[in-house]
């Protein structure tokens, strides 16, 4: 599927690749194009080191979609990776189960409890909670036609994409356990006469809702009628190797990929200096390799974008970039 069809028809498009190759620029540029082609678009940065606001040349309100100046249909949002843990306070109620000496309870410490995990902040929990925020935009009702993700450099993105699996496995186990020992709640309740049943029910409901939306989001991210991942790269040795790894991982997670953007190509001009000629030659040989390596999967959707004289920032330049991305 070509990038213009993707931007006009799908609900989610993710841009990813190695650090500094032009992910944010390509994502912003595509978002402007889509918005100006009539799609109400939200571009979300999930990179903890945000630069989406800089790319668009504006300050974004923290935590909520900001209308992008000069582009009627476009909104931008930077998601804080340190999600607000207080959103998940209700999960702390699981602590009630501990230390009661009831049969089955000894399983709990092994599985852990979300509330406690959140308060301990083991590595990854902040990302997991940020992902829950992302789910809000994928899985709950909103009036955007298209959501574009400007993702973090490769390693981070892959962890992010594997989160639905990790989380739903984790929550699923928890729910099963909770159901298994569910009938013990009555006993505990009578034993302590604390009347906390409602809160317990709320925790379980919250977990179930979270689990359902994670499962649904995973299905959406895997559906080629819903989502497509666009890999951005530069024509250099290390980028080719990393792109291969990224592609394999995306295939492993069943995330549809149909476009690779090869960015920052030295333009061929009549009078090229020695330096530019040498770089262009180096890039050309890598471009050939890229076509050989990824051509089978991408066909003609290997998009070439030249190195611009100036930085690619703000409306006019991003529009210019779009002329290459969507010719
Ligand atoms: N084709 C291009 N020509 C000239 N400059 C470019 C081009 N593409 C990107 N840039 C510039 O390169 C820098 C990095 O681009 P960008 O921020 O889009 O990369 P990124 O992959 O999002 O980086 P990070 O991994 O840090 O998020 C920016 O200053 C941008 O303006
Ligand atoms: Mg970026």
Short mmCIF file of C-alpha atoms and ligand atoms in Angstrom, two decimals, residues 16-28 45 47 49-52 55 150-154 232 234 262-265 305-314 317-318 321, ligand 1:
data_model
loop_
_atom_site.label_atom_id
_atom_site.label_comp_id
_atom_site.label_asym_id
_atom_site.label_seq_id
_atom_site.Cartn_x
_atom_site.Cartn_y
_atom_site.Cartn_z
CA UNK A 16 9.90 4.63 13.48
CA UNK A 17 13.58 4.00 12.94
CA UNK A 18 17.03 4.73 14.27
CA UNK A 19 17.80 7.91 16.23
CA UNK A 20 18.03 11.17 14.30
CA UNK A 21 17.13 9.84 10.84
CA UNK A 22 14.06 12.04 10.38
CA UNK A 23 11.14 10.17 12.03
CA UNK A 24 9.59 13.29 13.56
CA UNK A 25 10.02 15.30 10.36
CA UNK A 26 8.43 12.58 8.20
CA UNK A 27 5.60 12.03 10.70
CA UNK A 28 4.83 15.77 10.96
CA UNK A 45 4.80 11.61 20.09
CA UNK A 47 9.34 9.53 22.43
CA UNK A 49 12.65 13.10 24.40
CA UNK A 50 9.91 15.00 22.60
CA UNK A 51 10.68 17.15 19.59
CA UNK A 52 7.26 17.21 17.95
CA UNK A 55 9.28 20.26 14.49
CA UNK A 150 5.99 9.62 16.04
CA UNK A 151 7.80 6.86 17.93
CA UNK A 152 11.06 6.84 19.88
CA UNK A 153 14.30 5.42 18.37
CA UNK A 154 14.18 1.71 17.55
CA UNK A 232 12.52 5.86 8.24
CA UNK A 234 19.30 6.97 6.04
CA UNK A 262 15.25 6.62 2.71
CA UNK A 263 15.94 10.12 3.96
CA UNK A 264 18.72 12.66 3.56
CA UNK A 265 19.97 11.60 0.14
CA UNK A 305 13.75 12.05 0.26
CA UNK A 306 16.67 14.39 -0.46
CA UNK A 307 18.84 16.14 2.08
CA UNK A 308 17.51 19.66 2.27
CA UNK A 309 19.76 22.69 2.39
CA UNK A 310 18.04 23.79 5.60
CA UNK A 311 16.59 21.95 8.55
CA UNK A 312 13.17 20.46 7.89
CA UNK A 313 11.08 22.37 10.42
CA UNK A 314 7.81 24.25 10.49
CA UNK A 317 9.59 23.00 4.93
CA UNK A 318 7.41 20.14 6.14
CA UNK A 321 9.14 17.31 2.38
N1 LIG B 1 15.77 15.46 4.50
C1 LIG B 1 16.28 16.26 5.42
N2 LIG B 1 17.08 17.29 5.04
C2 LIG B 1 17.62 18.13 5.95
N3 LIG B 1 17.45 18.03 7.26
C3 LIG B 1 16.67 17.01 7.71
C4 LIG B 1 16.04 16.08 6.82
N4 LIG B 1 15.32 15.20 7.55
C5 LIG B 1 15.49 15.56 8.84
N5 LIG B 1 16.29 16.64 8.94
C6 LIG B 1 16.75 17.32 10.16
O1 LIG B 1 17.45 16.37 10.91
C7 LIG B 1 17.21 16.54 12.30
C8 LIG B 1 16.64 15.25 12.89
O2 LIG B 1 15.35 15.03 12.32
P1 LIG B 1 14.14 14.42 13.18
O3 LIG B 1 14.04 15.15 14.46
O4 LIG B 1 12.99 14.37 12.29
O5 LIG B 1 14.74 12.98 13.42
P2 LIG B 1 14.22 11.85 14.43
O6 LIG B 1 14.48 10.55 13.76
O7 LIG B 1 12.85 12.15 14.84
O8 LIG B 1 15.21 12.06 15.64
P3 LIG B 1 15.08 11.43 17.12
O9 LIG B 1 15.52 10.02 17.00
O10 LIG B 1 16.02 12.28 17.92
O11 LIG B 1 13.64 11.58 17.51
C9 LIG B 1 16.25 17.71 12.41
O12 LIG B 1 17.00 18.86 12.68
C10 LIG B 1 15.63 17.81 11.04
O13 LIG B 1 15.27 19.14 10.72
#
